Amino acid sequence: MTEVERHNFDVIVIGAGGAGLRAAIEARERGLSTAVICKSLFGKAHTVMAEGGCAASMGNANPNDSWQVHYRDTMRGGKFLNNWRMAELHAKEAPDRVWELETYGALFDRTEDGRISQRNFGGHTYPRLAHVGDRTGLELIRTMQQKIVSLQQEDKAEFGDYEAKLKVFHECAITELLKDDSGAISGAFGYWRESGRFVLFETGAIVMATGGIGKSFQVTSNSWEYTGDGHALALRTGASLINMEFVQFHPTGMVWPPSVKGILVTEGVRGDGGVLKNSEGERFMFRYVPDVFKGQYAETEEEADRWYTDPDNNRRTPDLLPRDEVARAINTEVKEGRGSPHGGVYLDIASRMPAEEIKRRLPSMYHQFKELADVDITAEPMEVGPTCHYVMGGIEVEPDTGESTVPGLFAAGECSGGMHGSNRLGGNSLSDLLVFGRRAGMGAATYVESLERRPVVLQSDIDGAARSALSPYEPAKSEGSRENPYTLHFELQQTMNELVGIIRTGEEIEQALGRLAEIRARVRNVVVEGHRQFNPGWHLALDLRNMMVVSESVAKAALLRTESRGGHTRDDYPMLDADWRNKLLVCRASGEDSVVPDVTVEPKDQVPMRQDLLELFELSELEKYYTEAELTTHPATEGDRA
Amino acid sequence: MSYKGQFRVWRGDSDGGSLEDFEVEVNEGEVVLDIIHRLQATQAPDLAVRWNCKAGKCGSCSAEVNGRPRLLCMTRMSLFDTDEVITVTPMRAFSIVRDLVTDVSYNYEKAREVQAFTPPKDLAPGEYRMQQVDVQRSQEFRKCIECFLCQDTCHVVRDHEENKLNFSGPRFLMRIAELEMHPLDTADRRDTAQDDHGLGYCNITKCCTEVCPENIKITDNALIPMKERVAGRRYDPVVWLGNKLFKRGK
Ligand SMILES: Cc1cc2nc3c(=O)[nH]c(=O)nc-3n(C[C@H](O)[C@H](O)[C@H](O)COP(=O)(O)OP(=O)(O)OC[C@H]3O[C@@H](n4cnc5c(N)ncnc54)[C@H](O)[C@@H]3O)c2cc1C
Ligand code: SF4
Ligand code: SF4
Ligand code: FES
């Protein structure tokens, strides 16, 4: 029998990024005992890296903004594959969630009249992103971290213990979710990174808020935490994943020097006036406005430049098209020989505004290029290229509550799916974290309150989880079979980057699946050295299993979807296909292996958009995305008939 | 462009340890964290190091390089001569967990003791109005990535474990200053800065400011003004009363 440290909470939240912290605050404010568990130190989750801002239609910079405009932008950005209910809740609730942060102590940049300043970003009609320079994610994390401290101070005053109701377990990694015999969530099993010792959390509900999967790709803006743990754990527990074929490649990552390749250059650079140029000095984005966006973007450089100061009478620059469009354009420019020396294109802000202003508006970018690349962005252009940035796909959830298909398992933030459809707009993630973090916290609380009795953890499950976690310490089965986790990780990343990356073909994806199958067989033979105390080799060995499952989900779904849409571009099917618009690809675990299960993918139709929401769009726009049969209820169609 | 670099990395745990020598490939543009990762992948798979973002944004990878507190991911190899031996050791002010990883719980304990933002009661969410010039001062301090390098450097605790009880360190004294300067915070934090967090221990040597990777002027902009406010409160009742009324009036 495995000895484990045991804890018991009403709700546990796995992940301490924006979504996890917001969920935890909500569950605790509902009076439930709540734990937050995270792999890295408290306050260091990936959300700290977010730069540009948090989208909310507060209308501070342009009073014409409203939730309806935000909703439309979000659906367009996702090419109408988004879960419309999530997009609706998101657009409606984001302003309240941002204002709430001010009551926790957040200090956003201000407008002249003292309100929260908002900046332009790709795909957003109006300046909409609340921001703090280019370190908005840090502000979000710190603010909620400090709110948690504040709640703990209240608990200390009331119960004499800071941790009476809300406790953070940091540097603690969950490797297994546990269910009782009725199939409801009963707990989570994991290990302390520091000591390697096991720990069990018994609970009624789990909120999954583990972020993304970028570490399965070689060139990425994501941190080491992004190994898709939440996606994999949920899948293995019986939940379904949707939209896994949609992976966002951010158009502007650093390309040089090699050691920083992939690090993000915020879209705020373009939002604030920076423009993309090829090696011939041409502002090439004017050539890449796709049909669906024709008429919505400036057609000349003069108009684009006027737009920054007079947005009501000019159309925005195509430098600010949604990310998938810009990333593909850069890819094409480089391929056709108009790239920069290190295989990117130029992003020029230096010639567009005074040095002092650049330093004031984009301090971290200035710092980042100066320190890491010896480039002074106030004097010379940056070299940038696409980098794996965000996964639209994730755990399939109920929009209003965040509940997955497994009773007691909730999800929010990047590890959940649906909200962003086939492509996320910049700034819509931070707002997503707040809106759906809160909703998942509420959903979990309501669920736990309704339970008649607490599900029980089975000892056999604990033993199994422990055995599985320790298997990399078992000696190699034979001399030649011993695998190094670092090598396998590298091969996995290479496979995904090259064969299931920004531009895909059926043939290459099949090749990738072949290689993944081979890597999967070798994952079983990973052997790690040393002891269990803070052993990164062991940690990677465990994370590798999750990356494996997630990569297979991405590749299998990508193979099935024979069209190009948002973050999924098939060279062999280059067009948007209206028949695919309403189809979700649903991934589920199957097969014998419970640790690295097989993944099966099945198509499923979405619920049609509610009539009042559908009517927010012009028929002529919907016709670019929808089949004719789907649009018979639109009033304009009915008008035609009448 | 590549060369073989000479490294000495501290390895061990709370029971003790020593510097180990390594020869590792170094390529153009790399930072010290790249080298540590290469060591893990090729020579020392269980070498413990904390890191997250590898972009200077999360403050996880703090350690000491040739004795100077630094972020490993922002320390470029080009700072050093190619034949120089580079010594990487864990932060000295905190106890060792393993290799380059230290126990930083002191910081989280101190963070918890700083009274939280205390909002005005009569303002609903969405009604907050603040001018950019007024939030700017606190915003500088909110750039802090909690790398704790300033805490590691400050001589008050660096070699004086016993002072940790009464001294919160530059990071958290700055946090108090941040709230004190927040245009809408309603609490008076001057007594507690002095009495509970040990502002008086600081003798403005500015060592903390020198190591801050965010270039925050911790001493000049947070600690000294905070000391002035405390002095005002303690020795000048008129100033104190004025401040109090002023704050209430807002
Ligand atoms: C460089 C960069 C810039 C960005 N800029 C913006 C922007 O300007 N605007 C915007 O809207 N979005 C931006 N994004 C996207 C956005 O930051 C992320 O999508 C978002 O922060 C994800 O938040 P989250 O709460 O879902 O997860 P995260 O913040 O990633 O948190 C995940 C948490 O889960 C924990 N965890 C993971 N696995 C486990 C496990 N097995 N056990 C225990 N804990 C675990 C981690 O430790 C971590 O605490 C940016 C992303 C990047 C990379
Ligand atoms: S200025 Fe004060 S806080 Fe900073 S290092 Fe010197 S004594 Fe410590
Ligand atoms: S003030 Fe500077 S040195 Fe100190 S913890 Fe913050 S970022 Fe690090
Ligand atoms: S790894 Fe994040 S600051 Fe170095």
mmCIF file with all atom_site columns, C-alpha atoms in Angstrom, chain A residues 380-506:
data_model
loop_
_atom_site.group_PDB
_atom_site.id
_atom_site.type_symbol
_atom_site.label_atom_id
_atom_site.label_alt_id
_atom_site.label_comp_id
_atom_site.label_asym_id
_atom_site.label_entity_id
_atom_site.label_seq_id
_atom_site.pdbx_PDB_ins_code
_atom_site.Cartn_x
_atom_site.Cartn_y
_atom_site.Cartn_z
_atom_site.occupancy
_atom_site.B_iso_or_equiv
_atom_site.pdbx_formal_charge
_atom_site.auth_seq_id
_atom_site.auth_comp_id
_atom_site.auth_asym_id
_atom_site.auth_atom_id
_atom_site.pdbx_PDB_model_num
ATOM 1   C CA . GLU A 1 380 ? 16.483  49.322 -36.258 1.00 0.00 ? 380 GLU A CA 1
ATOM 2   C CA . PRO A 1 381 ? 13.730  46.899 -37.288 1.00 0.00 ? 381 PRO A CA 1
ATOM 3   C CA . MET A 1 382 ? 13.166  43.617 -35.484 1.00 0.00 ? 382 MET A CA 1
ATOM 4   C CA . GLU A 1 383 ? 13.368  40.284 -37.268 1.00 0.00 ? 383 GLU A CA 1
ATOM 5   C CA . VAL A 1 384 ? 10.283  38.183 -36.584 1.00 0.00 ? 384 VAL A CA 1
ATOM 6   C CA . GLY A 1 385 ? 8.625   34.958 -37.689 1.00 0.00 ? 385 GLY A CA 1
ATOM 7   C CA . PRO A 1 386 ? 5.780   32.631 -36.635 1.00 0.00 ? 386 PRO A CA 1
ATOM 8   C CA . THR A 1 387 ? 5.948   30.799 -33.312 1.00 0.00 ? 387 THR A CA 1
ATOM 9   C CA . CYS A 1 388 ? 3.607   28.247 -31.733 1.00 0.00 ? 388 CYS A CA 1
ATOM 10  C CA . HIS A 1 389 ? 1.630   30.263 -29.255 1.00 0.00 ? 389 HIS A CA 1
ATOM 11  C CA . TYR A 1 390 ? -1.779  29.036 -28.208 1.00 0.00 ? 390 TYR A CA 1
ATOM 12  C CA . VAL A 1 391 ? -4.038  26.034 -28.545 1.00 0.00 ? 391 VAL A CA 1
ATOM 13  C CA . MET A 1 392 ? -7.660  26.769 -29.363 1.00 0.00 ? 392 MET A CA 1
ATOM 14  C CA . GLY A 1 393 ? -8.538  23.146 -28.658 1.00 0.00 ? 393 GLY A CA 1
ATOM 15  C CA . GLY A 1 394 ? -9.251  21.835 -25.214 1.00 0.00 ? 394 GLY A CA 1
ATOM 16  C CA . ILE A 1 395 ? -11.587 20.136 -22.821 1.00 0.00 ? 395 ILE A CA 1
ATOM 17  C CA . GLU A 1 396 ? -15.184 20.244 -24.046 1.00 0.00 ? 396 GLU A CA 1
ATOM 18  C CA . VAL A 1 397 ? -17.263 22.107 -21.473 1.00 0.00 ? 397 VAL A CA 1
ATOM 19  C CA . GLU A 1 398 ? -20.737 23.422 -20.751 1.00 0.00 ? 398 GLU A CA 1
ATOM 20  C CA . PRO A 1 399 ? -20.487 27.126 -21.571 1.00 0.00 ? 399 PRO A CA 1
ATOM 21  C CA . ASP A 1 400 ? -22.287 28.406 -18.474 1.00 0.00 ? 400 ASP A CA 1
ATOM 22  C CA . THR A 1 401 ? -20.642 26.223 -15.836 1.00 0.00 ? 401 THR A CA 1
ATOM 23  C CA . GLY A 1 402 ? -17.411 24.929 -17.318 1.00 0.00 ? 402 GLY A CA 1
ATOM 24  C CA . GLU A 1 403 ? -18.422 21.337 -16.547 1.00 0.00 ? 403 GLU A CA 1
ATOM 25  C CA . SER A 1 404 ? -16.849 18.669 -18.721 1.00 0.00 ? 404 SER A CA 1
ATOM 26  C CA . THR A 1 405 ? -18.461 15.383 -19.690 1.00 0.00 ? 405 THR A CA 1
ATOM 27  C CA . VAL A 1 406 ? -17.080 13.848 -16.468 1.00 0.00 ? 406 VAL A CA 1
ATOM 28  C CA . PRO A 1 407 ? -19.194 14.683 -13.383 1.00 0.00 ? 407 PRO A CA 1
ATOM 29  C CA . GLY A 1 408 ? -17.173 16.893 -11.039 1.00 0.00 ? 408 GLY A CA 1
ATOM 30  C CA . LEU A 1 409 ? -14.544 17.837 -13.607 1.00 0.00 ? 409 LEU A CA 1
ATOM 31  C CA . PHE A 1 410 ? -14.616 21.477 -14.696 1.00 0.00 ? 410 PHE A CA 1
ATOM 32  C CA . ALA A 1 411 ? -12.229 23.374 -16.938 1.00 0.00 ? 411 ALA A CA 1
ATOM 33  C CA . ALA A 1 412 ? -11.378 26.969 -17.762 1.00 0.00 ? 412 ALA A CA 1
ATOM 34  C CA . GLY A 1 413 ? -8.750  28.975 -19.600 1.00 0.00 ? 413 GLY A CA 1
ATOM 35  C CA . GLU A 1 414 ? -6.470  27.709 -22.319 1.00 0.00 ? 414 GLU A CA 1
ATOM 36  C CA . CYS A 1 415 ? -7.012  24.031 -21.448 1.00 0.00 ? 415 CYS A CA 1
ATOM 37  C CA . SER A 1 416 ? -10.714 24.330 -22.233 1.00 0.00 ? 416 SER A CA 1
ATOM 38  C CA . GLY A 1 417 ? -12.037 24.418 -25.790 1.00 0.00 ? 417 GLY A CA 1
ATOM 39  C CA . GLY A 1 418 ? -14.753 26.110 -27.800 1.00 0.00 ? 418 GLY A CA 1
ATOM 40  C CA . MET A 1 419 ? -14.606 29.790 -26.970 1.00 0.00 ? 419 MET A CA 1
ATOM 41  C CA . HIS A 1 420 ? -12.123 30.802 -29.660 1.00 0.00 ? 420 HIS A CA 1
ATOM 42  C CA . GLY A 1 421 ? -13.252 28.545 -32.478 1.00 0.00 ? 421 GLY A CA 1
ATOM 43  C CA . SER A 1 422 ? -10.548 28.052 -35.058 1.00 0.00 ? 422 SER A CA 1
ATOM 44  C CA . ASN A 1 423 ? -8.503  31.101 -34.113 1.00 0.00 ? 423 ASN A CA 1
ATOM 45  C CA . ARG A 1 424 ? -8.212  33.273 -31.007 1.00 0.00 ? 424 ARG A CA 1
ATOM 46  C CA . LEU A 1 425 ? -8.016  37.037 -31.178 1.00 0.00 ? 425 LEU A CA 1
ATOM 47  C CA . GLY A 1 426 ? -5.196  38.612 -29.218 1.00 0.00 ? 426 GLY A CA 1
ATOM 48  C CA . GLY A 1 427 ? -6.354  39.836 -25.840 1.00 0.00 ? 427 GLY A CA 1
ATOM 49  C CA . ASN A 1 428 ? -9.293  37.438 -25.773 1.00 0.00 ? 428 ASN A CA 1
ATOM 50  C CA . SER A 1 429 ? -7.418  34.950 -23.651 1.00 0.00 ? 429 SER A CA 1
ATOM 51  C CA . LEU A 1 430 ? -6.892  37.079 -20.575 1.00 0.00 ? 430 LEU A CA 1
ATOM 52  C CA . SER A 1 431 ? -10.567 38.038 -20.621 1.00 0.00 ? 431 SER A CA 1
ATOM 53  C CA . ASP A 1 432 ? -11.493 34.389 -21.203 1.00 0.00 ? 432 ASP A CA 1
ATOM 54  C CA . LEU A 1 433 ? -9.512  33.420 -18.083 1.00 0.00 ? 433 LEU A CA 1
ATOM 55  C CA . LEU A 1 434 ? -11.428 35.897 -15.950 1.00 0.00 ? 434 LEU A CA 1
ATOM 56  C CA . VAL A 1 435 ? -14.896 35.208 -17.328 1.00 0.00 ? 435 VAL A CA 1
ATOM 57  C CA . PHE A 1 436 ? -14.691 31.435 -17.431 1.00 0.00 ? 436 PHE A CA 1
ATOM 58  C CA . GLY A 1 437 ? -12.372 31.067 -14.443 1.00 0.00 ? 437 GLY A CA 1
ATOM 59  C CA . ARG A 1 438 ? -15.112 32.669 -12.375 1.00 0.00 ? 438 ARG A CA 1
ATOM 60  C CA . ARG A 1 439 ? -17.823 30.593 -14.024 1.00 0.00 ? 439 ARG A CA 1
ATOM 61  C CA . ALA A 1 440 ? -15.960 27.322 -13.513 1.00 0.00 ? 440 ALA A CA 1
ATOM 62  C CA . GLY A 1 441 ? -15.382 28.280 -9.865  1.00 0.00 ? 441 GLY A CA 1
ATOM 63  C CA . MET A 1 442 ? -19.116 28.849 -9.483  1.00 0.00 ? 442 MET A CA 1
ATOM 64  C CA . GLY A 1 443 ? -19.957 25.719 -11.413 1.00 0.00 ? 443 GLY A CA 1
ATOM 65  C CA . ALA A 1 444 ? -17.699 23.598 -9.222  1.00 0.00 ? 444 ALA A CA 1
ATOM 66  C CA . ALA A 1 445 ? -19.069 25.173 -6.046  1.00 0.00 ? 445 ALA A CA 1
ATOM 67  C CA . THR A 1 446 ? -22.675 24.557 -7.058  1.00 0.00 ? 446 THR A CA 1
ATOM 68  C CA . TYR A 1 447 ? -21.871 20.988 -7.988  1.00 0.00 ? 447 TYR A CA 1
ATOM 69  C CA . VAL A 1 448 ? -20.169 20.246 -4.677  1.00 0.00 ? 448 VAL A CA 1
ATOM 70  C CA . GLU A 1 449 ? -23.001 21.828 -2.717  1.00 0.00 ? 449 GLU A CA 1
ATOM 71  C CA . SER A 1 450 ? -25.440 19.543 -4.497  1.00 0.00 ? 450 SER A CA 1
ATOM 72  C CA . LEU A 1 451 ? -23.552 16.331 -3.716  1.00 0.00 ? 451 LEU A CA 1
ATOM 73  C CA . GLU A 1 452 ? -25.305 14.100 -1.228  1.00 0.00 ? 452 GLU A CA 1
ATOM 74  C CA . ARG A 1 453 ? -22.108 12.433 -0.191  1.00 0.00 ? 453 ARG A CA 1
ATOM 75  C CA . ARG A 1 454 ? -18.491 12.891 -1.052  1.00 0.00 ? 454 ARG A CA 1
ATOM 76  C CA . PRO A 1 455 ? -17.095 10.405 -3.600  1.00 0.00 ? 455 PRO A CA 1
ATOM 77  C CA . VAL A 1 456 ? -14.473 8.104  -2.118  1.00 0.00 ? 456 VAL A CA 1
ATOM 78  C CA . VAL A 1 457 ? -10.960 7.501  -3.422  1.00 0.00 ? 457 VAL A CA 1
ATOM 79  C CA . LEU A 1 458 ? -10.068 3.857  -3.888  1.00 0.00 ? 458 LEU A CA 1
ATOM 80  C CA . GLN A 1 459 ? -6.774  2.613  -2.457  1.00 0.00 ? 459 GLN A CA 1
ATOM 81  C CA . SER A 1 460 ? -6.157  0.568  -5.591  1.00 0.00 ? 460 SER A CA 1
ATOM 82  C CA . ASP A 1 461 ? -6.245  3.765  -7.666  1.00 0.00 ? 461 ASP A CA 1
ATOM 83  C CA . ILE A 1 462 ? -3.658  5.363  -5.394  1.00 0.00 ? 462 ILE A CA 1
ATOM 84  C CA . ASP A 1 463 ? -1.385  2.341  -5.724  1.00 0.00 ? 463 ASP A CA 1
ATOM 85  C CA . GLY A 1 464 ? -1.787  2.356  -9.492  1.00 0.00 ? 464 GLY A CA 1
ATOM 86  C CA . ALA A 1 465 ? -1.022  6.054  -9.770  1.00 0.00 ? 465 ALA A CA 1
ATOM 87  C CA . ALA A 1 466 ? 2.104   5.671  -7.662  1.00 0.00 ? 466 ALA A CA 1
ATOM 88  C CA . ARG A 1 467 ? 3.321   2.721  -9.677  1.00 0.00 ? 467 ARG A CA 1
ATOM 89  C CA . SER A 1 468 ? 2.817   4.521  -12.936 1.00 0.00 ? 468 SER A CA 1
ATOM 90  C CA . ALA A 1 469 ? 4.640   7.629  -11.706 1.00 0.00 ? 469 ALA A CA 1
ATOM 91  C CA . LEU A 1 470 ? 7.622   5.594  -10.531 1.00 0.00 ? 470 LEU A CA 1
ATOM 92  C CA . SER A 1 471 ? 7.993   3.395  -13.594 1.00 0.00 ? 471 SER A CA 1
ATOM 93  C CA . PRO A 1 472 ? 10.728  5.592  -15.165 1.00 0.00 ? 472 PRO A CA 1
ATOM 94  C CA . TYR A 1 473 ? 12.976  4.587  -12.251 1.00 0.00 ? 473 TYR A CA 1
ATOM 95  C CA . GLU A 1 474 ? 12.762  0.916  -13.129 1.00 0.00 ? 474 GLU A CA 1
ATOM 96  C CA . PRO A 1 475 ? 15.949  -0.378 -14.696 1.00 0.00 ? 475 PRO A CA 1
ATOM 97  C CA . ALA A 1 476 ? 16.038  -0.703 -18.480 1.00 0.00 ? 476 ALA A CA 1
ATOM 98  C CA . LYS A 1 477 ? 14.510  -3.909 -19.820 1.00 0.00 ? 477 LYS A CA 1
ATOM 99  C CA . SER A 1 478 ? 17.589  -4.479 -21.911 1.00 0.00 ? 478 SER A CA 1
ATOM 100 C CA . GLU A 1 479 ? 20.817  -2.593 -22.539 1.00 0.00 ? 479 GLU A CA 1
ATOM 101 C CA . GLY A 1 480 ? 19.778  -1.162 -25.898 1.00 0.00 ? 480 GLY A CA 1
ATOM 102 C CA . SER A 1 481 ? 16.214  -0.206 -25.013 1.00 0.00 ? 481 SER A CA 1
ATOM 103 C CA . ARG A 1 482 ? 17.032  2.572  -22.551 1.00 0.00 ? 482 ARG A CA 1
ATOM 104 C CA . GLU A 1 483 ? 15.607  5.932  -23.660 1.00 0.00 ? 483 GLU A CA 1
ATOM 105 C CA . ASN A 1 484 ? 16.587  9.436  -22.593 1.00 0.00 ? 484 ASN A CA 1
ATOM 106 C CA . PRO A 1 485 ? 13.560  11.719 -21.982 1.00 0.00 ? 485 PRO A CA 1
ATOM 107 C CA . TYR A 1 486 ? 15.363  14.784 -23.331 1.00 0.00 ? 486 TYR A CA 1
ATOM 108 C CA . THR A 1 487 ? 16.081  13.061 -26.641 1.00 0.00 ? 487 THR A CA 1
ATOM 109 C CA . LEU A 1 488 ? 12.517  11.848 -27.031 1.00 0.00 ? 488 LEU A CA 1
ATOM 110 C CA . HIS A 1 489 ? 11.154  15.280 -26.196 1.00 0.00 ? 489 HIS A CA 1
ATOM 111 C CA . PHE A 1 490 ? 13.356  16.797 -28.863 1.00 0.00 ? 490 PHE A CA 1
ATOM 112 C CA . GLU A 1 491 ? 12.179  14.296 -31.464 1.00 0.00 ? 491 GLU A CA 1
ATOM 113 C CA . LEU A 1 492 ? 8.552   14.867 -30.563 1.00 0.00 ? 492 LEU A CA 1
ATOM 114 C CA . GLN A 1 493 ? 8.949   18.630 -30.899 1.00 0.00 ? 493 GLN A CA 1
ATOM 115 C CA . GLN A 1 494 ? 10.677  18.279 -34.222 1.00 0.00 ? 494 GLN A CA 1
ATOM 116 C CA . THR A 1 495 ? 7.967   16.013 -35.557 1.00 0.00 ? 495 THR A CA 1
ATOM 117 C CA . MET A 1 496 ? 5.161   18.352 -34.581 1.00 0.00 ? 496 MET A CA 1
ATOM 118 C CA . ASN A 1 497 ? 6.922   21.467 -35.795 1.00 0.00 ? 497 ASN A CA 1
ATOM 119 C CA . GLU A 1 498 ? 7.874   20.100 -39.171 1.00 0.00 ? 498 GLU A CA 1
ATOM 120 C CA . LEU A 1 499 ? 4.917   17.906 -39.984 1.00 0.00 ? 499 LEU A CA 1
ATOM 121 C CA . VAL A 1 500 ? 1.912   19.285 -38.093 1.00 0.00 ? 500 VAL A CA 1
ATOM 122 C CA . GLY A 1 501 ? 3.014   22.921 -37.952 1.00 0.00 ? 501 GLY A CA 1
ATOM 123 C CA . ILE A 1 502 ? 1.690   26.077 -39.484 1.00 0.00 ? 502 ILE A CA 1
ATOM 124 C CA . ILE A 1 503 ? 1.118   24.669 -43.004 1.00 0.00 ? 503 ILE A CA 1
ATOM 125 C CA . ARG A 1 504 ? -0.003  21.038 -43.190 1.00 0.00 ? 504 ARG A CA 1
ATOM 126 C CA . THR A 1 505 ? -0.637  18.357 -45.794 1.00 0.00 ? 505 THR A CA 1
ATOM 127 C CA . GLY A 1 506 ? -2.353  15.001 -45.419 1.00 0.00 ? 506 GLY A CA 1
#
